[in-house]
PDB file of C-alpha atoms in Angstrom:
ATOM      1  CA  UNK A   1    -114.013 -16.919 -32.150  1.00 57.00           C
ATOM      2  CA  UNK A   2    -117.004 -16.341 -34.960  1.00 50.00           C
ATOM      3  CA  UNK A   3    -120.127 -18.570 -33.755  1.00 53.00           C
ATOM      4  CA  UNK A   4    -122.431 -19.241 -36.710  1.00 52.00           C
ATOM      5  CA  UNK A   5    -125.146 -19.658 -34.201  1.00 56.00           C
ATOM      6  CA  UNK A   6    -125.124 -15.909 -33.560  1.00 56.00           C
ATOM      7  CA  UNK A   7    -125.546 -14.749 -37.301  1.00 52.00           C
ATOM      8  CA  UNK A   8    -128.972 -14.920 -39.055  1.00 56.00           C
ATOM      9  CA  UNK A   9    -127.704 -14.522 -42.372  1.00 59.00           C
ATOM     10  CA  UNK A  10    -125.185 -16.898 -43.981  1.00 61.00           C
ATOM     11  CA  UNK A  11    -123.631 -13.829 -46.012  1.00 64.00           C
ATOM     12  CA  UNK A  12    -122.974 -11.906 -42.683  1.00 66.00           C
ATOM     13  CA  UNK A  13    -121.762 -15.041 -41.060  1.00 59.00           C
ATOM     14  CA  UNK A  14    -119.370 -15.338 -43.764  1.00 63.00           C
ATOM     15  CA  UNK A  15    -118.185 -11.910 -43.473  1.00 66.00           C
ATOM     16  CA  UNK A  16    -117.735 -12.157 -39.795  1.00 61.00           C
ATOM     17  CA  UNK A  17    -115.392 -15.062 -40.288  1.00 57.00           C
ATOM     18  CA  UNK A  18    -113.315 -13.149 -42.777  1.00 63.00           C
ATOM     19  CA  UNK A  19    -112.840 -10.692 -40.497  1.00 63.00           C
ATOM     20  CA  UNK A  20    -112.133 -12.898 -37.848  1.00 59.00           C
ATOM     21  CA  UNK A  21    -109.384 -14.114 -39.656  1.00 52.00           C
ATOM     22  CA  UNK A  22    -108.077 -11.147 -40.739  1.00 54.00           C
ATOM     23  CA  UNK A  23    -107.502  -9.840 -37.279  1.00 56.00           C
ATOM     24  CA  UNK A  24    -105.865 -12.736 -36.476  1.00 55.00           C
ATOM     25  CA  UNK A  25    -103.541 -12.563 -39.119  1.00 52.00           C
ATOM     26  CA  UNK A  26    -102.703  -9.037 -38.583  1.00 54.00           C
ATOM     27  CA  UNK A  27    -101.937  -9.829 -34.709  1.00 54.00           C
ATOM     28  CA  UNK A  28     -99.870 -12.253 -35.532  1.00 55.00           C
ATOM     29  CA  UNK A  29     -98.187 -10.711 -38.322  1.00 56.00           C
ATOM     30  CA  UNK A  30     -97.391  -7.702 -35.877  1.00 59.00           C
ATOM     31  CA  UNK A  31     -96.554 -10.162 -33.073  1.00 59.00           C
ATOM     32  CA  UNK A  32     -93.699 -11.730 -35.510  1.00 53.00           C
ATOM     33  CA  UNK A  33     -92.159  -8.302 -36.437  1.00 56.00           C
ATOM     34  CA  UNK A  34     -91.805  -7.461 -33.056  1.00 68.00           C
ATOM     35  CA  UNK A  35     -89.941 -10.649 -32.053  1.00 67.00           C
ATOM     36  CA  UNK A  36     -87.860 -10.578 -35.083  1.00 68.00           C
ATOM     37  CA  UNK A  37     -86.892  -6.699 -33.503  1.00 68.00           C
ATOM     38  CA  UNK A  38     -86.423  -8.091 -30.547  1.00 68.00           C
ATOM     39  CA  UNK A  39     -84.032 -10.536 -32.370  1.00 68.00           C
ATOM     40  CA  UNK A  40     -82.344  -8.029 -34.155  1.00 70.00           C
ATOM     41  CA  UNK A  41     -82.580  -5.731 -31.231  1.00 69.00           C
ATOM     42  CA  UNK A  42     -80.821  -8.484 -29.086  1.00 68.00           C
ATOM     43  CA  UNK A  43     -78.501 -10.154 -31.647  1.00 70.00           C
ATOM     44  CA  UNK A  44     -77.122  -6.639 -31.638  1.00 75.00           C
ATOM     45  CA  UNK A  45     -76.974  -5.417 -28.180  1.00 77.00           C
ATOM     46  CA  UNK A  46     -74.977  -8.800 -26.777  1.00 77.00           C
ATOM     47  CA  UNK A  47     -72.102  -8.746 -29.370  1.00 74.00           C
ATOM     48  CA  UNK A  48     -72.021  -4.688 -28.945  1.00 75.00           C
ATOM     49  CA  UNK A  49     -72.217  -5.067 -25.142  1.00 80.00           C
ATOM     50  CA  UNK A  50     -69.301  -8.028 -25.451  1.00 80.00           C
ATOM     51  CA  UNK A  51     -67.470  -5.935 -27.693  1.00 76.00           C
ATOM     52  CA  UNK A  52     -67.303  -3.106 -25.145  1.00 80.00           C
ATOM     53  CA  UNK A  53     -66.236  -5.011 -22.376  1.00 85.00           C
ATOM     54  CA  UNK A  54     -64.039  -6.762 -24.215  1.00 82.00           C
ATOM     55  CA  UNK A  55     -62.351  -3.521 -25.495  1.00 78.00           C
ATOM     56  CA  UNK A  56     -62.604  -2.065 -21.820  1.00 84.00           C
ATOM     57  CA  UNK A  57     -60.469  -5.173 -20.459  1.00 84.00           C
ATOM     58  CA  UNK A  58     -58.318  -4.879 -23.835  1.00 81.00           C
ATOM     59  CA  UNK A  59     -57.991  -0.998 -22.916  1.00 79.00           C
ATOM     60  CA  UNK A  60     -57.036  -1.734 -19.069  1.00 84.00           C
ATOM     61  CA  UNK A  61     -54.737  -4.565 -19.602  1.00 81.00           C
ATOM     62  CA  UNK A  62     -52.747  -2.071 -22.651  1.00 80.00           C
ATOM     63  CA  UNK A  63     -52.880   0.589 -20.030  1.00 78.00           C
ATOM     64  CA  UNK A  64     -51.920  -1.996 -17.217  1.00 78.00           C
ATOM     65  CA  UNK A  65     -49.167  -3.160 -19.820  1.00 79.00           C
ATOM     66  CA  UNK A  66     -47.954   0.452 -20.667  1.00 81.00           C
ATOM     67  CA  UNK A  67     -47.769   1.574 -16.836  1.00 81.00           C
ATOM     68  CA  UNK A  68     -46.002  -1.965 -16.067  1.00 81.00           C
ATOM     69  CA  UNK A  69     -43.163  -1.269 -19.069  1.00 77.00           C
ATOM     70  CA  UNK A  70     -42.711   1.784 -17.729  1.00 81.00           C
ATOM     71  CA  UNK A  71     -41.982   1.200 -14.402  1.00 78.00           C
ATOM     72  CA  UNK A  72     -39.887  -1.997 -15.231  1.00 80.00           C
ATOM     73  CA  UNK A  73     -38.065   0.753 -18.069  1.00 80.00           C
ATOM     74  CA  UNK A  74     -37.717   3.322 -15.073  1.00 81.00           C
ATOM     75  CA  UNK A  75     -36.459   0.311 -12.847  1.00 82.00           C
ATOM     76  CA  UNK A  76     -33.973  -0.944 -15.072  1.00 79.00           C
ATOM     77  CA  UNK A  77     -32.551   3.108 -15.575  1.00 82.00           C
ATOM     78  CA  UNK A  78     -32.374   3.134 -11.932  1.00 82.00           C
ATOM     79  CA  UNK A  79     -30.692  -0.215 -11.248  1.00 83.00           C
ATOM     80  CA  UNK A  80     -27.987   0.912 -14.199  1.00 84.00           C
ATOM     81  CA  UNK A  81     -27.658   4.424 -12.341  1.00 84.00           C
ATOM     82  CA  UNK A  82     -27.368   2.828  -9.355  1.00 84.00           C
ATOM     83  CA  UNK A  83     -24.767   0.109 -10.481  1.00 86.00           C
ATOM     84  CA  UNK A  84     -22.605   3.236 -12.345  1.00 87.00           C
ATOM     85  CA  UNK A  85     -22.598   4.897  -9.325  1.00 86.00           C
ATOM     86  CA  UNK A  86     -21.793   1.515  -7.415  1.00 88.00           C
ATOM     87  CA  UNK A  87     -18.938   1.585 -10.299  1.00 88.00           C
ATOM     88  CA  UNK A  88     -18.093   5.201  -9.340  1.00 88.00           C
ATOM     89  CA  UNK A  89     -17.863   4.680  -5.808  1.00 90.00           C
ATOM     90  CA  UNK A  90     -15.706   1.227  -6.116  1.00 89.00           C
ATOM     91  CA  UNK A  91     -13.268   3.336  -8.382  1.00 90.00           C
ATOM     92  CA  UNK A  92     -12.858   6.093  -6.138  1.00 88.00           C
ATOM     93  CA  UNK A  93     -12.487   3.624  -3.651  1.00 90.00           C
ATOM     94  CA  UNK A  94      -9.451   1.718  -5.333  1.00 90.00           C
ATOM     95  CA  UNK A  95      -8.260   5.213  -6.166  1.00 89.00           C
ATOM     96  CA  UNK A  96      -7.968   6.020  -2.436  1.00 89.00           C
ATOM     97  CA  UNK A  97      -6.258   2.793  -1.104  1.00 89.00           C
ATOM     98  CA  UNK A  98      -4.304   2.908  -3.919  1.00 89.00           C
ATOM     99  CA  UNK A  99      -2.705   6.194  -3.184  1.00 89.00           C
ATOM    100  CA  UNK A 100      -3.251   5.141   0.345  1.00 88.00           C
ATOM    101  CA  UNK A 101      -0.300   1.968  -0.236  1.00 85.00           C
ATOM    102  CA  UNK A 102       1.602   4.154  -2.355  1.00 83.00           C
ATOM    103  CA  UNK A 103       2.034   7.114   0.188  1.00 80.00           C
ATOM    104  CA  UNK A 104       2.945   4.012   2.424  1.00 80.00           C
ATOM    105  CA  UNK A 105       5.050   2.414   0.325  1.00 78.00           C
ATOM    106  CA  UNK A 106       6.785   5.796   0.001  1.00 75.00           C
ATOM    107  CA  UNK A 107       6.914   6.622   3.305  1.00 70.00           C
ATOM    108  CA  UNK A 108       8.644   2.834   4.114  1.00 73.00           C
ATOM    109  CA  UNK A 109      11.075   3.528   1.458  1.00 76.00           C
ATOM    110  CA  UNK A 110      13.794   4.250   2.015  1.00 80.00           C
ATOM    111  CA  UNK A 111      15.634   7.181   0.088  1.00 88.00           C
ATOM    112  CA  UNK A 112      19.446   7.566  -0.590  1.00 91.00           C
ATOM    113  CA  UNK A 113      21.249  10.707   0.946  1.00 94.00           C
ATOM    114  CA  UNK A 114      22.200  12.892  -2.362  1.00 94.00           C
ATOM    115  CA  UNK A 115      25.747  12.491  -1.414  1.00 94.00           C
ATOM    116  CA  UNK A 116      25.692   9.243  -1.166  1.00 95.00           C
ATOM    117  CA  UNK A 117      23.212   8.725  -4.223  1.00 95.00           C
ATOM    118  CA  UNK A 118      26.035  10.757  -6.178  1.00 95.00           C
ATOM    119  CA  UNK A 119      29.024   8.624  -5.247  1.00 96.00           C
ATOM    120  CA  UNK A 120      26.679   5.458  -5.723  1.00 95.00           C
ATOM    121  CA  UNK A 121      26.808   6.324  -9.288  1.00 96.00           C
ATOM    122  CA  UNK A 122      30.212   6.298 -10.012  1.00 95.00           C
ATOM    123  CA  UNK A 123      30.474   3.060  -7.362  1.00 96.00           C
ATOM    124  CA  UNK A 124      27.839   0.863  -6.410  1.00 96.00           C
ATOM    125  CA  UNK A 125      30.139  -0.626  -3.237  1.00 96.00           C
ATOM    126  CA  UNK A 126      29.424   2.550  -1.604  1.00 97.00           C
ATOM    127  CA  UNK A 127      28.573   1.652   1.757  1.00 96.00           C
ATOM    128  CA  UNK A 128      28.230   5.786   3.860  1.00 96.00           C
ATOM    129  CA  UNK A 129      30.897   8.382   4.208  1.00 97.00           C
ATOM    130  CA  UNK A 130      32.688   9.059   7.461  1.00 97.00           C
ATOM    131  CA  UNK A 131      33.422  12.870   8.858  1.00 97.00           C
ATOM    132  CA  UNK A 132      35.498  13.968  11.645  1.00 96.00           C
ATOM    133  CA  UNK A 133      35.544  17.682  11.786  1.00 92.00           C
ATOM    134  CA  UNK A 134      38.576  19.441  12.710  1.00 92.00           C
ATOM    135  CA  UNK A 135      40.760  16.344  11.141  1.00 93.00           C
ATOM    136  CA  UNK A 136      41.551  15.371   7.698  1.00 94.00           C
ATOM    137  CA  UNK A 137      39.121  12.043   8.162  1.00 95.00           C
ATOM    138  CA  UNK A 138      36.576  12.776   5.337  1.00 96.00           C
ATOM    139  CA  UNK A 139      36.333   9.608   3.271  1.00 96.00           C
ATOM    140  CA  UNK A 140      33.385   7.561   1.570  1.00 97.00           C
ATOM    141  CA  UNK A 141      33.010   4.279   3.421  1.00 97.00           C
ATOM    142  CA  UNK A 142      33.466   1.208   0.571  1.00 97.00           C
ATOM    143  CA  UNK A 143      32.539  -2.109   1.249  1.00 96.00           C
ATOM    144  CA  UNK A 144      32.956  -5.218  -0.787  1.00 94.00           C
ATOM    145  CA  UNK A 145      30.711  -8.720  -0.345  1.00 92.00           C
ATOM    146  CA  UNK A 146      32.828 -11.110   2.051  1.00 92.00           C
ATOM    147  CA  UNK A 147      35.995  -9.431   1.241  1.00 93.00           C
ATOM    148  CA  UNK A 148      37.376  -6.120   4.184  1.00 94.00           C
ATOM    149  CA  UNK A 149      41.015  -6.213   2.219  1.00 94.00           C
ATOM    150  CA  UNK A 150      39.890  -5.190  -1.637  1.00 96.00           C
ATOM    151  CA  UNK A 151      38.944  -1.754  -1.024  1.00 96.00           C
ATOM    152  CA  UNK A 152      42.112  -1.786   1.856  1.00 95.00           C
ATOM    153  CA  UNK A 153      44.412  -1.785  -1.258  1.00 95.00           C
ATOM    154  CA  UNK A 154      42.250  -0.191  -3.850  1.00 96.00           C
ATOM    155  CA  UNK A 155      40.862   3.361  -4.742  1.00 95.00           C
ATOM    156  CA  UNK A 156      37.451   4.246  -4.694  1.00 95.00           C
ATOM    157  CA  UNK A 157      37.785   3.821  -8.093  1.00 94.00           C
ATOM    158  CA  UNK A 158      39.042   0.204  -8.215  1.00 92.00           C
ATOM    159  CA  UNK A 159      42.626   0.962  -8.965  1.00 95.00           C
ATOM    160  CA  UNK A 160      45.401  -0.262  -7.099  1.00 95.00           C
ATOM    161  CA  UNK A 161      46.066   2.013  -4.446  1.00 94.00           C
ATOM    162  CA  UNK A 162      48.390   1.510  -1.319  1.00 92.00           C
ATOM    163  CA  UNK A 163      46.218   3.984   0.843  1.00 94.00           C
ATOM    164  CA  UNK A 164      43.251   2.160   0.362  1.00 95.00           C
ATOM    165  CA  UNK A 165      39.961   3.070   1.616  1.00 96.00           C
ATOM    166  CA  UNK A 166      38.138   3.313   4.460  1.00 97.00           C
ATOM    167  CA  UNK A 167      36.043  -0.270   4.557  1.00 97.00           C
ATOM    168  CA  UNK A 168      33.030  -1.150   6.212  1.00 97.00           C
ATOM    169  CA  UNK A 169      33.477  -4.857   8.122  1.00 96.00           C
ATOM    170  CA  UNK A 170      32.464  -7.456   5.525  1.00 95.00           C
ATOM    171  CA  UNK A 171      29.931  -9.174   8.722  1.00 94.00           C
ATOM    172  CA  UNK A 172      28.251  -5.495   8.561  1.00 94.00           C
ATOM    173  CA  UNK A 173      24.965  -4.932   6.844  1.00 92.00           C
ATOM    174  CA  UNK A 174      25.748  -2.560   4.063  1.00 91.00           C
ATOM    175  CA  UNK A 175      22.215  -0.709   3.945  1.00 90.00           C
ATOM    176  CA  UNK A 176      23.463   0.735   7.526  1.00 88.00           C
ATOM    177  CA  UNK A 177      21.140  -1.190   9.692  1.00 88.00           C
ATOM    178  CA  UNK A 178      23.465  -2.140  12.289  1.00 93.00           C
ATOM    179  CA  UNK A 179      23.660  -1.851  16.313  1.00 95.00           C
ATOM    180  CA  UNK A 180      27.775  -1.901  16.016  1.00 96.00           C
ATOM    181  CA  UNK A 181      28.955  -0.179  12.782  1.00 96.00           C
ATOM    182  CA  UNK A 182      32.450  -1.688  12.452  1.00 97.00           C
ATOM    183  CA  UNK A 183      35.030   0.894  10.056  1.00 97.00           C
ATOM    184  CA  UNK A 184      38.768   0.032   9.303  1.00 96.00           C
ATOM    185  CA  UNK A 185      41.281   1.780   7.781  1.00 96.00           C
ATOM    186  CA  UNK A 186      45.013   2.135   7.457  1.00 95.00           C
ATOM    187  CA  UNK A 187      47.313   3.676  10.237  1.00 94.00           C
ATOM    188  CA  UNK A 188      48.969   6.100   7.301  1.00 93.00           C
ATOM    189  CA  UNK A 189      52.367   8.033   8.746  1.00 91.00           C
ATOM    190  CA  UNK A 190      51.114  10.268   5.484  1.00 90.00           C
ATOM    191  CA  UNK A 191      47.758  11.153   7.935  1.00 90.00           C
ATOM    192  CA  UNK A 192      46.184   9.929   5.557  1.00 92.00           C
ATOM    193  CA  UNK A 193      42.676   7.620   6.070  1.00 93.00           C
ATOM    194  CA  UNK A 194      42.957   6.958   9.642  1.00 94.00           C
ATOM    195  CA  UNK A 195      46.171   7.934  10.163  1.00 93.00           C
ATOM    196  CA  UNK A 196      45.251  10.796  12.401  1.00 94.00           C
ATOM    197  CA  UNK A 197      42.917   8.477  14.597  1.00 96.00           C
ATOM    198  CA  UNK A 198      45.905   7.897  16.624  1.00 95.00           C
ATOM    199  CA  UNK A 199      45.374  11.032  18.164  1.00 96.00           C
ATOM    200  CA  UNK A 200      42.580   9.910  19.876  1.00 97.00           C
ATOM    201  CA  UNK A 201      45.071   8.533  22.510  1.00 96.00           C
ATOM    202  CA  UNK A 202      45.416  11.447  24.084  1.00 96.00           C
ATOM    203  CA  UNK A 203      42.081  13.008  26.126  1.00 96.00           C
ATOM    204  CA  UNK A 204      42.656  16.354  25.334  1.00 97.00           C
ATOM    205  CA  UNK A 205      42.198  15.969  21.426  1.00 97.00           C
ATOM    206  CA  UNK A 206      39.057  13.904  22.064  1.00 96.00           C
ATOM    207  CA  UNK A 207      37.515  16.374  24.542  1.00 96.00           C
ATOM    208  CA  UNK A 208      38.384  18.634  21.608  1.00 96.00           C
ATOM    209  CA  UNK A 209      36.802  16.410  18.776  1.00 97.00           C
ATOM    210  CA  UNK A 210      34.253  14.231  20.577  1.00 96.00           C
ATOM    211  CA  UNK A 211      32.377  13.723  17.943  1.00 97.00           C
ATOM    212  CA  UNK A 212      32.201  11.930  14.596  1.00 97.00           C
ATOM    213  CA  UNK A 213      29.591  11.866  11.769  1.00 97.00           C
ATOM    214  CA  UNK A 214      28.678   8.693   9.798  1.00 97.00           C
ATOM    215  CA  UNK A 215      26.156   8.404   6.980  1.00 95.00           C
ATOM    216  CA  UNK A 216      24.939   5.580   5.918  1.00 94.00           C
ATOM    217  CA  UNK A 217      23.310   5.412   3.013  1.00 94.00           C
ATOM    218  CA  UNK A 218      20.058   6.727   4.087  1.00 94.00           C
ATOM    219  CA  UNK A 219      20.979   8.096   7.454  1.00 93.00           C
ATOM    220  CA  UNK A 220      23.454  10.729   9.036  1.00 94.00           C
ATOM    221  CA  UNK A 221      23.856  10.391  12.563  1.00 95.00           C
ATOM    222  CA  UNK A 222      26.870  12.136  14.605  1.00 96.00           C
ATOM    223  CA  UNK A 223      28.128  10.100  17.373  1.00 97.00           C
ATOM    224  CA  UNK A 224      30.103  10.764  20.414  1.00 97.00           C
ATOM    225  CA  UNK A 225      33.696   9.056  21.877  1.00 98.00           C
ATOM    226  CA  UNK A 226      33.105   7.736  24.839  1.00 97.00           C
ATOM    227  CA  UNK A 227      36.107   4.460  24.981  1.00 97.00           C
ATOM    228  CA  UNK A 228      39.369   4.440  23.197  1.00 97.00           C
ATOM    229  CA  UNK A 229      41.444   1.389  23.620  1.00 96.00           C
ATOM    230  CA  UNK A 230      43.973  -0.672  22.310  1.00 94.00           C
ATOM    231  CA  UNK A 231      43.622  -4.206  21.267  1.00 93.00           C
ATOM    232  CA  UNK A 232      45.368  -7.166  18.715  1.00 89.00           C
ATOM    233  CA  UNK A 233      44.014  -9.455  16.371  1.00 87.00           C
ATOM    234  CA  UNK A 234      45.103 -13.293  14.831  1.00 79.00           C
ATOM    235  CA  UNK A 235      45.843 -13.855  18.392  1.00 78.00           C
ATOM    236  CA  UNK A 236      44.175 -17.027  19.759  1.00 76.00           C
ATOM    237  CA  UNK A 237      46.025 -16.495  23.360  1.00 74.00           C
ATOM    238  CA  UNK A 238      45.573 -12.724  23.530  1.00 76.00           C
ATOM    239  CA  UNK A 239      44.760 -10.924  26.460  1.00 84.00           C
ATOM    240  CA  UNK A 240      43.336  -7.881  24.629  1.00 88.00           C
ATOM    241  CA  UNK A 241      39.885  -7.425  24.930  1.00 90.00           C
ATOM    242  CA  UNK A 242      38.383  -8.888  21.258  1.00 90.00           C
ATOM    243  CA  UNK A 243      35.954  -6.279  20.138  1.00 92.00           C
ATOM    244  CA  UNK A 244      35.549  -7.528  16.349  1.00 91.00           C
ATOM    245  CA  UNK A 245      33.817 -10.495  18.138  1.00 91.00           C
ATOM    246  CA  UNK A 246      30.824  -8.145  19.072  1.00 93.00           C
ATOM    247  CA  UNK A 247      29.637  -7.313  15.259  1.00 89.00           C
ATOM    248  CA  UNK A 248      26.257  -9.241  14.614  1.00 87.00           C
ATOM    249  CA  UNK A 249      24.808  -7.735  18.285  1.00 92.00           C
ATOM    250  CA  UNK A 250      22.143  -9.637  19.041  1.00 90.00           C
ATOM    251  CA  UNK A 251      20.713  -8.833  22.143  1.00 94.00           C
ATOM    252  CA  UNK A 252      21.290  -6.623  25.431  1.00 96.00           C
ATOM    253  CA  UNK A 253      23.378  -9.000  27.156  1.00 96.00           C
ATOM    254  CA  UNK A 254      26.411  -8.848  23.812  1.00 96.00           C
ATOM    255  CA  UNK A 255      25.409  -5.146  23.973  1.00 96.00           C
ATOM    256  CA  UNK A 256      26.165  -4.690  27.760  1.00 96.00           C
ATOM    257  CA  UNK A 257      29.028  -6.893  27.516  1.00 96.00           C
ATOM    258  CA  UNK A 258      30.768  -4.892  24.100  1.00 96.00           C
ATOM    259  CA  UNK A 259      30.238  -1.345  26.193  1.00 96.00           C
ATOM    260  CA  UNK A 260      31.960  -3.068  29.547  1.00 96.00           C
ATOM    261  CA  UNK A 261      34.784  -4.201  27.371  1.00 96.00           C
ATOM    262  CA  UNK A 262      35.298  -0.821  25.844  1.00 96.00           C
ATOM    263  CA  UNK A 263      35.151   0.684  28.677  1.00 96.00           C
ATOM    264  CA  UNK A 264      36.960  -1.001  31.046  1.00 95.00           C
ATOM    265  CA  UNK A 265      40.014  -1.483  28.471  1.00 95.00           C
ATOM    266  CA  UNK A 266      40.013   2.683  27.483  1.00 96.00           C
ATOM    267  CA  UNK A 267      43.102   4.593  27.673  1.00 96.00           C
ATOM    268  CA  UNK A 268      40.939   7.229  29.545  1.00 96.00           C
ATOM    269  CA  UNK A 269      37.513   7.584  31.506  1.00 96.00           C
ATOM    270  CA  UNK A 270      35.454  10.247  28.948  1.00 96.00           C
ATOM    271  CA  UNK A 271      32.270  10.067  31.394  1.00 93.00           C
ATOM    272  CA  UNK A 272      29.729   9.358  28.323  1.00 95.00           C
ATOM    273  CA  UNK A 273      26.704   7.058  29.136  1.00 95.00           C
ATOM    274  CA  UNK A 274      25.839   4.305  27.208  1.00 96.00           C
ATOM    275  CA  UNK A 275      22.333   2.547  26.918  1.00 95.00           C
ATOM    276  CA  UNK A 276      21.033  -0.190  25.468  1.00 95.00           C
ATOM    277  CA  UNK A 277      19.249   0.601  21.839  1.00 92.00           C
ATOM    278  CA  UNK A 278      22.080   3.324  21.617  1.00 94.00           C
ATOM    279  CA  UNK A 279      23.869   2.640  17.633  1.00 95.00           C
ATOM    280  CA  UNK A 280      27.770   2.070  18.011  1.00 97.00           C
ATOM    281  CA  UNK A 281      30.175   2.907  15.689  1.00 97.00           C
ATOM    282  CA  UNK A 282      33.936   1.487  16.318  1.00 97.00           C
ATOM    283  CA  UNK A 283      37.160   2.655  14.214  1.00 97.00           C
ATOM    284  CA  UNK A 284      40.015   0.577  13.940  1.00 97.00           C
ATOM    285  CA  UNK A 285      43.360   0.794  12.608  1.00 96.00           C
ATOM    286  CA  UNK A 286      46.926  -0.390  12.828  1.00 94.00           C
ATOM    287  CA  UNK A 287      48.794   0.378  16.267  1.00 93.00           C
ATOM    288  CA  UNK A 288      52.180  -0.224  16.145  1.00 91.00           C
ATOM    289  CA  UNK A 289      52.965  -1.051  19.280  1.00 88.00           C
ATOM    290  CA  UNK A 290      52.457  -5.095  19.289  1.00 87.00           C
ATOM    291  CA  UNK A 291      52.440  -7.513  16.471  1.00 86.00           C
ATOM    292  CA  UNK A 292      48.845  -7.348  14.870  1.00 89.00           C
ATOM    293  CA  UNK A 293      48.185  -4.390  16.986  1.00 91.00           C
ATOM    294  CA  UNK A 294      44.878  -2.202  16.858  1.00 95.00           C
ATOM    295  CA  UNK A 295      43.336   1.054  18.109  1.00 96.00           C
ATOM    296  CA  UNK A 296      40.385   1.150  18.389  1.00 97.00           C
ATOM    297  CA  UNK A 297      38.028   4.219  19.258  1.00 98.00           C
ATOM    298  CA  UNK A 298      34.333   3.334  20.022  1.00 98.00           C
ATOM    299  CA  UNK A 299      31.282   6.458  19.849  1.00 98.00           C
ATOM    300  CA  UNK A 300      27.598   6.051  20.629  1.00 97.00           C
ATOM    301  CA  UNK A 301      24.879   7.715  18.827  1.00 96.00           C
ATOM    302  CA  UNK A 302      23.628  11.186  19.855  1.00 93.00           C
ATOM    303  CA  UNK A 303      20.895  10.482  17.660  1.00 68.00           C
ATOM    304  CA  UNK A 304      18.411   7.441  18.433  1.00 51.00           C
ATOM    305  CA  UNK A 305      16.806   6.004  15.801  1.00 48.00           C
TER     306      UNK A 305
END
């Protein structure tokens, strides 16, 4: 500070003062530009500096957003590749049990013999065709719901015909699932149907034709003689052993008892063996010999089912 003490002159005091307070003035002058730079300096740094990090965090969370899209994008393609394949597999799947039940289905079903497929065609009462080789017996086997006379006096055809045809027993099942296949047929004097069964009373033609071939309709089997007996029917007092009671067998005990029967009432001892779960198959026809007379010639199957 300018003393006026320490000046002699008034003029130089004066001057001093001036001086004085042009100094000052400059140092403050200079003192507010450089705060007003340090203003500017500053009001431009912090929004610069905000701006920065703000565009930093801006740039991260894009990038963070980006990354996240594409990993949710690649998820989603791999949850729908992963759910076609799941598709792919369940198809393949189906595909295989499907052909799985159908190969079952086909191997449980049961398919007609050709020759008895052909003659269903032209007659759905077809029941199997009967063979006895070295005899004229070569008929198809008819049957006709609840009914063994129709097809006795008709053709295969359905026209009236006094020969008849060979008829499967009306208590029979017709598919050919049966223990005791039960076949009639008329004693012809023409030989005709079953009128050469009669020869099966002597042993020497049936130890020359033992056997006999049936076919069902899905099913050949050939069977072999072993009781031939003769019996009578519409007889409530008979004495005759009453083998069209022993259809429907149920059980061992009706099997055992059918095969005793047979074979203790045969004209001859053939020697066969019988066992239970063996298929029967009986003929029967006329036999003159009594009122309401039958022969009847009984063969087990060579084949088990």
């Amino acid at each position: 500070m300018v003393n006026s003490k320490d000046y002699k002159d008034k003029n130089e005091y004066k001057k001093a003062l001036r001086s004085s307070f042009s100094d000052t003035g400059k140092k403050t002058s200079e003192h507010v530009v450089s705060k007003k730079k340090k203003l500017i300096k500053r009001s431009i740094t912090i929004p610069l500096t905000i701006f920065l990090i703000t565009g930093t965090i801006l740039l991260i969370l894009w990038g963070y957003a980006i990354r996240r899209s594409q990993v949710t994008m690649k998820n989603v393609k791999e949850e729908v590749e992963l759910e076609r394949l799941r598709d792919e597999i369940r198809a393949e799947l189906e595909d295989e049990e499907r052909k799985k039940e159908e190969a079952e289905k086909k191997a449980n079903e049961k398919v007609m013999l050709p020759e008895i497929a052909a003659l269903y065609k032209e007659n759905p009462d077809i029941a199997g065709y009967l063979t006895i080789d070295g005899s004229v017996i070569d008929y198809p086997v008819m049957f006709k719901e609840n009914d063994n006379d129709y097809y006795l006096e008709h053709g295969f055809d359905g026209s009236n015909d006094v020969n008849g045809c060979l008829v499967l027993d009306k208590r029979c099942d017709k598919e050919g699932d049966n223990i005791n296949t039960l076949i009639h047929g008329h004693n012809l004097k023409s030989g005709k149907m079953f009128g050469s069964l009669s020869k099966y009373e002597s042993k020497d033609y049936c130890l020359k034709h033992p056997y006999i071939t049936y076919s069902s309709k899905y099913k050949t089997l050939d069977y072999q003689v072993f009781a031939v007996f003769t019996s009578e029917v519409y007889n409530e007092d008979s004495e005759y052993f009453e083998y069209y009671d022993y259809i429907n067998i149920e059980n061992k005990r009706q099997f055992d008892e059918y095969v005793k029967g047979a074979v203790e009432n045969s004209l001859y001892e053939t020697g066969v063996r019988v066992d239970w779960g063996d298929k029967l198959l009986t003929l029967s026809t006329c036999e003159y010999s009594k009122e309401n007379g039958r022969l009847v010639v009984v063969a087990r199957a060579i084949d088990h089912e």
